[in-house]
């Protein structure tokens, strides 16, 4: 979900649109449409800031031009969409085709691993002390 506070609008990016009907999504989204404005009002740091918000429910949409994903790839697609949005890069259907899901997942795993502090220590550790940990 992408929540636009100024527009009072939520965009639901669903890479497997067939997983839930529009009617079912209405039911799922209803609490969010009321909860977000409530949180804005309740978490405002001053009365002046609180006065900027109302408890009127937000609206929402689910675009249908999102590239489809296989089950399990939605997290990868979400992270890639956030990355593209942050960098101002278009979220292209061609680049985010189902066939690219595994490649994107593998690259993200490597990127995350390399960002870990002391990642090289994990590479050279053989972990022999834990070999029998799960044996009955």
Short mmCIF file of C-alpha atoms in Angstrom, two decimals, residues 1-2 11 13 66-67 75-87 89-92 96 104 108:
data_model
loop_
_atom_site.label_atom_id
_atom_site.label_comp_id
_atom_site.label_asym_id
_atom_site.label_seq_id
_atom_site.Cartn_x
_atom_site.Cartn_y
_atom_site.Cartn_z
CA UNK A 1 0.00 0.00 0.00
CA UNK A 2 1.08 3.52 -0.72
CA UNK A 11 -3.05 2.87 -3.58
CA UNK A 13 -0.24 -2.48 -5.43
CA UNK A 66 0.97 -4.00 -11.98
CA UNK A 67 3.22 -6.73 -13.42
CA UNK A 75 7.80 -9.25 -1.29
CA UNK A 76 10.51 -8.96 -3.93
CA UNK A 77 8.18 -6.92 -6.15
CA UNK A 78 7.29 -4.68 -3.21
CA UNK A 79 10.92 -3.95 -2.40
CA UNK A 80 11.75 -3.33 -6.07
CA UNK A 81 8.77 -1.01 -6.45
CA UNK A 82 9.87 0.98 -3.38
CA UNK A 83 13.40 1.15 -4.78
CA UNK A 84 12.16 2.33 -8.19
CA UNK A 85 9.82 4.88 -6.62
CA UNK A 86 12.59 6.25 -4.38
CA UNK A 87 14.98 6.56 -7.34
CA UNK A 89 12.66 4.98 -12.04
CA UNK A 90 9.57 3.69 -13.86
CA UNK A 91 8.21 0.36 -12.61
CA UNK A 92 8.26 -1.43 -15.97
CA UNK A 96 9.35 -7.08 -13.58
CA UNK A 104 15.67 -10.30 -8.39
CA UNK A 108 18.52 -8.92 -3.16
#
